Every structure is written in C-alpha cells, then in structure tokens.
C-alpha positions as a printed Julia matrix, in Angstrom:
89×3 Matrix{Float64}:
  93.72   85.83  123.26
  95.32   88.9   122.03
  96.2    89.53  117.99
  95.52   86.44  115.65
  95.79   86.29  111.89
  94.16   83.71  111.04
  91.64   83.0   107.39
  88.48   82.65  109.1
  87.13   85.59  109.18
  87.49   86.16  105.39
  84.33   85.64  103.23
  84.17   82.34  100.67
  85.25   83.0    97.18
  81.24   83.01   96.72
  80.86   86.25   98.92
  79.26   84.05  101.67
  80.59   84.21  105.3
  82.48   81.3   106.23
  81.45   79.14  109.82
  83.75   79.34  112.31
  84.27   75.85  113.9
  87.99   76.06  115.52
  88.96   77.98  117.97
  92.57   80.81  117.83
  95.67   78.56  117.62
  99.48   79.26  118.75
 100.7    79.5   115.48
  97.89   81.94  114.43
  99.24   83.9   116.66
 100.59   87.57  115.71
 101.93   89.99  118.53
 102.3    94.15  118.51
 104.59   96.19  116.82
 107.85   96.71  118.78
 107.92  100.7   118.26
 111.83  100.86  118.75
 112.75  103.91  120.5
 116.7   105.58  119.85
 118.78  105.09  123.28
 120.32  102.73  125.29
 120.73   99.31  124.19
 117.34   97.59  125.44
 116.54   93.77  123.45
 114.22   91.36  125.05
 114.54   87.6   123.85
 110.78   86.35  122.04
 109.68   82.96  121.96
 108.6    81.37  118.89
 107.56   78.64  117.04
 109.62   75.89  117.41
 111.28   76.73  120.86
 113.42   79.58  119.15
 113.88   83.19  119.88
 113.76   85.73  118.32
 115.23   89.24  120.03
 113.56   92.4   119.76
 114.49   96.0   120.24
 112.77   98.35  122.12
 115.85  100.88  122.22
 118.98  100.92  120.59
 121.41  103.57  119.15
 123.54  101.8   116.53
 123.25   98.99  114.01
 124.29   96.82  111.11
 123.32   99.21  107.72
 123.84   98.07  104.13
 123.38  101.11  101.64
 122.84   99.38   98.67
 123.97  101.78   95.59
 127.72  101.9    97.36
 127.6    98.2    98.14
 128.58   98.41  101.63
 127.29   97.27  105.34
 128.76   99.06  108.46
 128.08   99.32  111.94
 127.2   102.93  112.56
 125.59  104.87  115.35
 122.41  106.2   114.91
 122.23  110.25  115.01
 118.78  110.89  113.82
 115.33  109.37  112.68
 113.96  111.09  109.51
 109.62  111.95  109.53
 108.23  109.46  107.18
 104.37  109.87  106.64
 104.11  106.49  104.8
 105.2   104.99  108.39
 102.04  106.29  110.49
  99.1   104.31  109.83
C-alpha cells in the first residue's frame, strides 16, 4: 500500500491505456515528504533498498551549507526560514 511510482498507469505511446497485470512492488515504492521542522535535533533512521538507511530529519537547527559563489561549506546554525511560494504545491 501507500505511495507507489510506478509506469503503469501511464498511457502507451499510441494514447491507449496500458493493462495492468502486476501488482505494487517494494522498489516501486515512494514514501511522504519529511516536512523538516527548525528545533531540536530529531533524525529517524529509513530503511531502503538494499538493507541501507537512510536518516531523515524531522527537526533540526543547524547544518552542513556550501554557498557556492564564495566557495565555501560551514556548519552554521539555522536562524530563520525564508517564504518561498515556489515551495507550496
């Protein structure tokens, strides 16, 4: 269940629908957005593919920055989180 991104939904090159024959697999698998929150540290490990993790952040106030026209990466706290329309779909 839940989120899947698989091709089968898609029409055919020909504009016909396509037959579904398979049911959702693992590795089709997508999951929701983590919406990370400013605060306390709070990172809970993922499983993926492969046995791996993969550790995502529900809260956190500082991080690993590169800003790229002065060629540099620091760890900085975070202050503030700037309104971005583009990010609200």
């Amino acid at each position: 269940g839940g989120l899947s991104r698989p091709p089968r939904h898609k029409h055919r090159k020909t504009g016909g629908r396509r037959n579904i024959h398979q049911k959702k697999r693992k590795f089709e698998m997508g999951r929701p957005a983590a919406l990370c929150k400013m605060g306390s540290k709070r990172v809970r490990p993922v499983r993926c593919r492969g046995g791996n993790m993969k550790y995502r952040a529900l809260r956190i106030d500082n991080g690993n920055f590169a800003w790229g026209s002065e060629n540099c990466t620091k760890k900085v706290r975070i202050l503030d989180v700037v309104y971005n329309a583009t990010s609200n779909e």
